[in-house]
Each structure stands twice: as C-alpha cells, then as structure tokens.
Amino acid sequence: MKSIQGLDIYQFPTSNNKVKACIIAKPKCGALLGITQFSFSNLCVVQITVGSKKLYIASAYIEPRCDELATLERVDAFLKATSDSHRILCGDFNGWHPLWGSATSNPRGRDVAEIMFGNDMYICNAGSTPTFETVTHGRNRTSIIDLIFASGSIYENISRCQVNLEACPLSQHNAVEMVLNLYNTNLSNNNTSTYQYKSNKANWAEFKSALDTHLCNSGCLDVNISTLGANELEDFITKTTDIIHEACRASMPVRKSGAKYKPIWWTEKLENYKKEVINLHHKIHQAKKRGLPLDQLIKERQEKKKEYAEELRRTSTNNFKEFCQRQDKENVWSLTNRLLKETKRSRPPSTLQIGNTYTDNEEETSKALLNQFYPDDTPDSIPRHEELRKDYNIFSNTDNDLPFSEEEILEHIQSMNPKRAPGVDNLTADICTQFALAYPKLLTNIMNRCLSLQYFPRQWKIAYVKIIPKPNKNNPNDLSAFRPMVFVFGKLLEKSFIARVKYQATRNGKMCERQFGFKEQTNTTAAISSAIEIVKKAKQNNQQVVAVSLDIKAAFDNAWWPALFQRLRHIQCPRNIFGLIHDYVKDRQVTLDYAGYQTTKTMSRGCVQGSTCGPTLWNIILDELLEIQLPPGCHIQAFADDFLLIVHAQDVNKLQLTTNSALNKILQWGHSVKLTFSWEKTQAIAFTAQAKTAKLKMNDNTLPIVNQIKLLGVIMDSKLTFKNHIKYVLDKATRIFHKLCTYCRPTWGINPENISIIYHQVIELTITYDAGVWGEATSKKCCKKLLERTQRLFALKAIQAFRTVSTAAVLALTQFTPLDLKIKEVHQLENIRSSGITQYLPEDITLEKPTPPQYLIHPACRIKIFKNFSPGNEPPYSDPNQTLTNIYTDDVLERRGFLYTLSCGELYDL
C-alpha cells in the first residue's frame, strides 16, 4: 500500500506475495511497534502498551478457497505465543459459522471457530448485517466473513461494534467499527433500583431483636386483627411495614449509590491476602530507596502472591459451582436466559418510536410505554360482551373456603426467590421470610383478615415497571420488553388464594388436561409427546394430517376480566376467594419512572406480568377454548398461550374443510373474550404429502404450509426426523457457550474447571432439552457427526488444546461423555419417567409416581410432620417432658443424615 501523509501504515510484504493485510494508524494513537516475527503479507501484527500489559492488534486475510500460505496456522501460533497479553484480531477470514451470524457453517468457519475457542478469543461483531455484498449472475450474494475477535482480558473494553454500510460505498466489503476503551472499563449504570438493603449481610438475630422491641413498643401485638375494617387494616399493614424497615436499618447495611464493585464471591480472607501483597510491594519499593537487600522480600512476595492466586481461584470456582448448581432440567431456560441477555450496558433514556412517529419528551414517552404494556379495555361489540359485563359483579354461589393456616403461609413465603427484585416497599423475600418465621401468627392473621373482608390491600396493588430492552433489535429506540416488580407480601397473598383456586378446580375436575403449561406434574416433553403420538397414530391409519400453531396477540396483556370471573364461577371457586380476586383486579396500578418522569396508570384488563396468580388465571380463561366442541378429527392443546391444533381426515378435501371450520370456531371464541389471533404468526405444517395441497384460511388470509415449526423450543419437521432440531440446538449451544464464557470471565474467571462446570451444568442440559421427544434421532450417522463436531469445540476450550489433538483424545482428557450417548440416556430416563415402565425393575416392583393433585388433601389441612435437625442442633436422647419416637434406618454410604416417612391410615376429606 502506498504511503499516505499523516498516517502510519504497517505492512509486511514478502517475496512473490502481494500484501493483503495491513494496519493504518494515526500518530496520536501512541507508540505502536510492528512485530516482525508474527507478520507477513497476509498477517500484520502491531503492539502497544496498555498499563502494565501489552496489547497486540493483528490484521489477517485468508484466501477464499485454499489457505495456501497457512495463514490460519500462523494466526494460531501468534495467539498461542501471546496468550498472556491482550489481543485483538481483525480480518477477512472467508469463513461461515453461526457463531458470528452465518446461516450455515463451512470448513473454514469451523477451523476458525476451533482456533478461537482454543485461544480464549471472543467474537465482537456477531449479528445479521452482512460484511460482504456482491452481485453475481444477477443474484445478490451476502455473507459475514469480516470478523473482529478479542481476547477475554480486553473483550469487556470493546463497545459499539457494528457494521457501517456507508463507510466504503465503492467496496464489496462493509466496514466494521468498534470503540476500544483503554482507561475506564467499569462504566456505571444509572438504573433505578428497588433494592435498599444488603440482606446477604444481615444479622438476623439483631433483626428479630429489633422486631420484638418495636412491635412491643408500638402495641401491634395487642391489636385484634380480626376486627379491623379495610381502612384500619391498611393502616396496620403500613405501621408493620415501617417497623420491618426499622429492624432492617438496625441489622443490615443500607445500599449506597456509587459503591465500589466487588465480585459476589469476594471474602474477607481474600481482602487480607490482597492487603498483604500490596504491603510487601510497598516494602520492596522502600527497601530499594534505602539500598537494602531485596531477595527475602521478593521471595516472600512471590510466595504470598502464589497463596493469593490459589485462594482466589479456589473461592471463585466454588462460588461458580454453587451458582451453576441452581441450573437443572426444570429451570434450564430461566437461569440460562438471565445469563445470556446481551452484556451491552443499559442505554440512557431516549425518545422512542411508536408506530411511524416518535415521542417528543419524557412525559409522552413514559405514557406511551405504559399504554403499550398495559392496554385499556375496548368497547363491547357483540351480545356476549354485554352479557359477560353484566355478570361481572355476580359472585359465585358457593361456600366460603377455610382460613389460611400458618403452615400454608410459611410454605408459600419460603418458596419465594430472595434474589428477585422487591417492590417499591424495598423488602426482599428473605427479609419478609425472617419476619414470617418470627411472627407467623401475626402475618397469618393479616392474610386471613384480607380473606374474610375479601379485600386486597391498596398498597399491595402497586407494581413498579422496569424497562428491559430486548437484545438483537435492529432499532435501538423501539422497546418492547418490561418487568413489573410487586410487593412480596402482596405476592404471598396471591400465592395463598391461587393455591386454593387450583385445588378446588382440580378436585372438581374443572382443569383441562390438554393444558400443559403452568400446572403441576406436566412439562413440555409431555405436551410435545402428546401431539406427536396423535400425528403418528393418524399416519398409521393412512389419514391426512396437518397441525396449526396458533399465536394470540399480546396474550397476557389482553386477558379480559369479565371472561375470567365467568370461568371462576364455572370452576365453582369458593365465594370468599372469588371476592378476594374480584377486589385484587380492582384499581390495580402500574408505575413507570422514565427519564426522571414518573407515570402511573390504572389497569383495566390483563394478567399482571410477574404476579404469582397470573399464569393460573390465564389458564382458567383459556380452558374454555380447549373445551369447545370442534369438528370430528380435531385435537387442540396448549402450553400457556401456545396453542396447537391437529386435524386428521381420510382425504385432503375433508381435511381442508375440517381445519377451516375449526379455525373459524377458534376465532369466534377469541372475539367473544376480546382476544385476537395473529394470522401473520400462525403457521401450518403438513405431515403427509397430500396434506401440503390443502388451502387453509384464517381471517380470509391463506396460511402458509411450512416444512417445520418450532414447538416449545423443539424444531418439528414434517417427517419427524428432528435433524434440523439437532442442528439448531447445537448452534444455539455454541452461542450460549461463547456468551457464558464472556459473562463468567470478569466475575469468576475462566479456567479449565469453570469451563467444565459451564459445559456440564448448562450446555449439556441445553442440548438434551426435551430429548425424550427427539433422542432417537441421534442414532443416525449424520447426527452423530454433528454432535461430535460441536462437542469438540467445547472440549478444546476446556483444556486449551492444540487443534491437531484428535476428538477422541480431547474428550478423554476432559472426561466429557459423548453427546450421542448422553442424549440417549436422557431420552430413556424421560420415557421411563412418563410411562412408569422400565426393564430394569422386576415386574412386581412398580416405579413410584407423584400423587395426582386431585387426590391431595386441602391446603389448610396439610401439616408439617417432619423436622430437619441441622448438625450441632440435634435433640437430646432423653427428655422427661417429651415422648420420643425411635426411628430405625438402614446404613447408607453417605452419612449426611436420614429421612423417614409416616403413613396415616385415614385422610381428611373436605
């Protein structure tokens, strides 16, 4: 490249080879040094000092078809040689891989991915915007081949990495831009938080002592709560809440804004190690000034640094293990999704695009957001609307339910996650739990007074809405995600009354079995297996089969309350519970604080997102759709708001007629309860060749018949081979692995043990999700090859191995079970769990199953019949005041305690 005035150009030409990689820098960038030993015509490396570390910036180019100059090998060698330094690698790699947004992968892309995984490098410009565009033979071809990678040590300092489509208008390549911050890596977030106390550092003994003092002095313990009216109850709850705040301030630190960041696993022991190392460092400098010998001090510092590093790694790894152990099959998506949200820093508030216009100021913006999240009720348009509206205030003609028991209240509050953000009262679940354990009778009396008055306290009806931008949105000013935070004590009352609703509905046989979501003893595997079984049975009978996946527009936000109360009367909801729910939805308020402007709105419809009763109330409304009479040959099921209609018939004409008739009935039901089905997101899939010719319509719009649909996270293809699902889940697991490594580095650090924990606790569970449905597909050779290829990437990362190591060797070194065998194991276990049959047990021994919910006793009559004795707190062997029961147990391998069960001869039937 020719010289350009005012710019420094680093390039390293070699004989007979054209320069294809260079680095151009402005002089004010600092003193850059070209590194000759790593550079040649296709690879340019420069070095700059950042603090106490070196930063290597490299530019590379690899020919599209054949890497004749072995550039990839030289890139790998460069990364290995500079593993202790910061590294940024940019270039045209001519490789495709889903890791950086390509639809498919090619051998070059897989080679690049392996090298990056093996050298702790992370992709910066992943996305859907192409970096290369051209037209050949009249066709527009695009790809993502220009990439930026950064080492984990510098990755967090890179921001705003994006493709600029306007920078190089005459080139087939688009520029990729990024910002590298070398000075301030911990940018603060000015998010409004409802956290006030550091409850993880609480002294609970002092908390209880302060509670005792304030409650006694206030006279709250002498109040007869059962005689209080609604307004008096509100005042009493406010007074009790203030006392809890007093106890919090006396027993735990208060959070301060602008506090210094420390890892969540940081301990006092580590702090002492850190201070000792710093002190030795200062002593060495002082000794230098005085001309004193340094050997002993240097040796002592090295030993102390080694101890510090070992303790640092041990503490962070143990904390990471504990963190990942919360990840299991049932919560695989909840924990992983929290980790995988984009690590981009929160955007400051700005005006937003609503439709084709933009808001002008903070007031208009906050109101527009609340209106979008919580829409108003619409006018009644058909006779059924008027009928439901008329019956809205008619209570159910049933008896009152029993009062809440102390055991119920304690069980519900102890089941809450203390990590969840509190409401505007700033009381987290662990604080409320300690209050409940100290004064269970007081809290139970408050809840029972709410039940007897059929009154939900006004202060518990306020939800504080927090805006969360959705990742990977093309328009950064278009927000469509939110999370409301409600009072813990309000959630407790919700949990208590909704448990009664579920019990009564289940016991009365009013809960539809074809609803698989938000219910006990059901899961996505059961839902998908049920659908597949119907499809296979119809195909065996030589019938034509089609399935339609239905989507409801903003389902939870548009749940209509008159329809809810009509269904509550249908399931014979107890009268006092009905009245409490009736007051629960009355005058509910949502508050949004945006750009310093606070907006409050009163809700008129919708199930409150974040509430504990919302999912069950939604199921109660939707059960009516599952119960409507559809034409013969139709099957409809749901998982929460995801509906699937399966239709089978002897010929295509009958199939088309039946499906369209069923869809019309579904649309009519939706209109009757003010719910709208979106035909744009509705998809149909045909499982037989002739069924593909059926013309299906919805709202006079023709539905597309696709070759595959995504059902509850599983890609279901028309031939039920699940090959595309395996490819999809492996690509997803690779992206998850990459992001988790990025997420974990600044908090726990990346070492082989942590990588293995990520793989076993998250990646394996992500890949084997619902393997009970599709696990048999792994017996095919092509699927085994895909699994082996992907697992190799994870294993290389775990031990930082060279890419020349064989797959068998790298799996043996990491002790990773081959994925095809792991999937088969999960497949068999899930089938055994669902069927209750296994060949590994004798015929006279049956597999135990949970008791169906309809056979359980009333929640108020469930008493605690066990006690958990912690080590050092065992009961005495003899106590003259107690009658003890002797328990005889078999010896066990792990002596961590024992468990015993009691069998009662009779159960109370209510």
mmCIF file with all atom_site columns, C-alpha atoms in Angstrom, residues 450-451 453-462 490-491 493-494 497-498 561 576-589 602-608 613-614:
data_model
loop_
_atom_site.group_PDB
_atom_site.id
_atom_site.type_symbol
_atom_site.label_atom_id
_atom_site.label_alt_id
_atom_site.label_comp_id
_atom_site.label_asym_id
_atom_site.label_entity_id
_atom_site.label_seq_id
_atom_site.pdbx_PDB_ins_code
_atom_site.Cartn_x
_atom_site.Cartn_y
_atom_site.Cartn_z
_atom_site.occupancy
_atom_site.B_iso_or_equiv
_atom_site.pdbx_formal_charge
_atom_site.auth_seq_id
_atom_site.auth_comp_id
_atom_site.auth_asym_id
_atom_site.auth_atom_id
_atom_site.pdbx_PDB_model_num
ATOM 1  C CA . CYS A 1 450 ? -57.874 -9.883  53.902 1.00 0.00 ? 450 CYS A CA 1
ATOM 2  C CA . LEU A 1 451 ? -59.704 -13.113 53.066 1.00 0.00 ? 451 LEU A CA 1
ATOM 3  C CA . LEU A 1 453 ? -63.021 -8.912  54.195 1.00 0.00 ? 453 LEU A CA 1
ATOM 4  C CA . GLN A 1 454 ? -62.471 -10.062 50.590 1.00 0.00 ? 454 GLN A CA 1
ATOM 5  C CA . TYR A 1 455 ? -60.097 -7.139  50.388 1.00 0.00 ? 455 TYR A CA 1
ATOM 6  C CA . PHE A 1 456 ? -56.700 -6.896  48.698 1.00 0.00 ? 456 PHE A CA 1
ATOM 7  C CA . PRO A 1 457 ? -54.748 -4.003  50.316 1.00 0.00 ? 457 PRO A CA 1
ATOM 8  C CA . ARG A 1 458 ? -54.310 -0.967  48.073 1.00 0.00 ? 458 ARG A CA 1
ATOM 9  C CA . GLN A 1 459 ? -50.612 -0.604  48.851 1.00 0.00 ? 459 GLN A CA 1
ATOM 10 C CA . TRP A 1 460 ? -50.001 -4.146  47.540 1.00 0.00 ? 460 TRP A CA 1
ATOM 11 C CA . LYS A 1 461 ? -51.721 -3.353  44.240 1.00 0.00 ? 461 LYS A CA 1
ATOM 12 C CA . ILE A 1 462 ? -48.924 -1.093  43.001 1.00 0.00 ? 462 ILE A CA 1
ATOM 13 C CA . GLY A 1 490 ? -48.771 -8.980  48.001 1.00 0.00 ? 490 GLY A CA 1
ATOM 14 C CA . LYS A 1 491 ? -47.251 -11.989 46.238 1.00 0.00 ? 491 LYS A CA 1
ATOM 15 C CA . LEU A 1 493 ? -51.455 -13.260 49.457 1.00 0.00 ? 493 LEU A CA 1
ATOM 16 C CA . GLU A 1 494 ? -51.619 -14.104 45.726 1.00 0.00 ? 494 GLU A CA 1
ATOM 17 C CA . PHE A 1 497 ? -55.507 -17.614 47.280 1.00 0.00 ? 497 PHE A CA 1
ATOM 18 C CA . ILE A 1 498 ? -54.384 -19.051 43.926 1.00 0.00 ? 498 ILE A CA 1
ATOM 19 C CA . TRP A 1 561 ? -61.606 -9.745  33.431 1.00 0.00 ? 561 TRP A CA 1
ATOM 20 C CA . ASN A 1 576 ? -64.582 -15.637 49.692 1.00 0.00 ? 576 ASN A CA 1
ATOM 21 C CA . ILE A 1 577 ? -61.724 -16.468 47.285 1.00 0.00 ? 577 ILE A CA 1
ATOM 22 C CA . PHE A 1 578 ? -63.861 -15.185 44.392 1.00 0.00 ? 578 PHE A CA 1
ATOM 23 C CA . GLY A 1 579 ? -64.468 -11.921 46.253 1.00 0.00 ? 579 GLY A CA 1
ATOM 24 C CA . LEU A 1 580 ? -60.759 -11.530 47.056 1.00 0.00 ? 580 LEU A CA 1
ATOM 25 C CA . ILE A 1 581 ? -59.829 -11.965 43.371 1.00 0.00 ? 581 ILE A CA 1
ATOM 26 C CA . HIS A 1 582 ? -62.593 -9.528  42.410 1.00 0.00 ? 582 HIS A CA 1
ATOM 27 C CA . ASP A 1 583 ? -61.014 -6.901  44.636 1.00 0.00 ? 583 ASP A CA 1
ATOM 28 C CA . TYR A 1 584 ? -57.498 -7.915  43.528 1.00 0.00 ? 584 TYR A CA 1
ATOM 29 C CA . VAL A 1 585 ? -58.103 -6.739  39.938 1.00 0.00 ? 585 VAL A CA 1
ATOM 30 C CA . LYS A 1 586 ? -59.921 -3.580  41.047 1.00 0.00 ? 586 LYS A CA 1
ATOM 31 C CA . ASP A 1 587 ? -57.922 -0.318  40.882 1.00 0.00 ? 587 ASP A CA 1
ATOM 32 C CA . ARG A 1 588 ? -54.590 -2.046  40.238 1.00 0.00 ? 588 ARG A CA 1
ATOM 33 C CA . GLN A 1 589 ? -51.878 0.480   39.433 1.00 0.00 ? 589 GLN A CA 1
ATOM 34 C CA . THR A 1 602 ? -54.819 2.150   36.470 1.00 0.00 ? 602 THR A CA 1
ATOM 35 C CA . MET A 1 603 ? -55.212 -1.225  34.775 1.00 0.00 ? 603 MET A CA 1
ATOM 36 C CA . SER A 1 604 ? -58.494 -2.266  33.176 1.00 0.00 ? 604 SER A CA 1
ATOM 37 C CA . ARG A 1 605 ? -57.505 -5.661  31.733 1.00 0.00 ? 605 ARG A CA 1
ATOM 38 C CA . GLY A 1 606 ? -54.639 -8.145  31.591 1.00 0.00 ? 606 GLY A CA 1
ATOM 39 C CA . CYS A 1 607 ? -52.927 -10.685 33.817 1.00 0.00 ? 607 CYS A CA 1
ATOM 40 C CA . VAL A 1 608 ? -50.191 -8.875  35.696 1.00 0.00 ? 608 VAL A CA 1
ATOM 41 C CA . CYS A 1 613 ? -51.530 -15.797 40.266 1.00 0.00 ? 613 CYS A CA 1
ATOM 42 C CA . GLY A 1 614 ? -51.442 -14.500 36.656 1.00 0.00 ? 614 GLY A CA 1
#
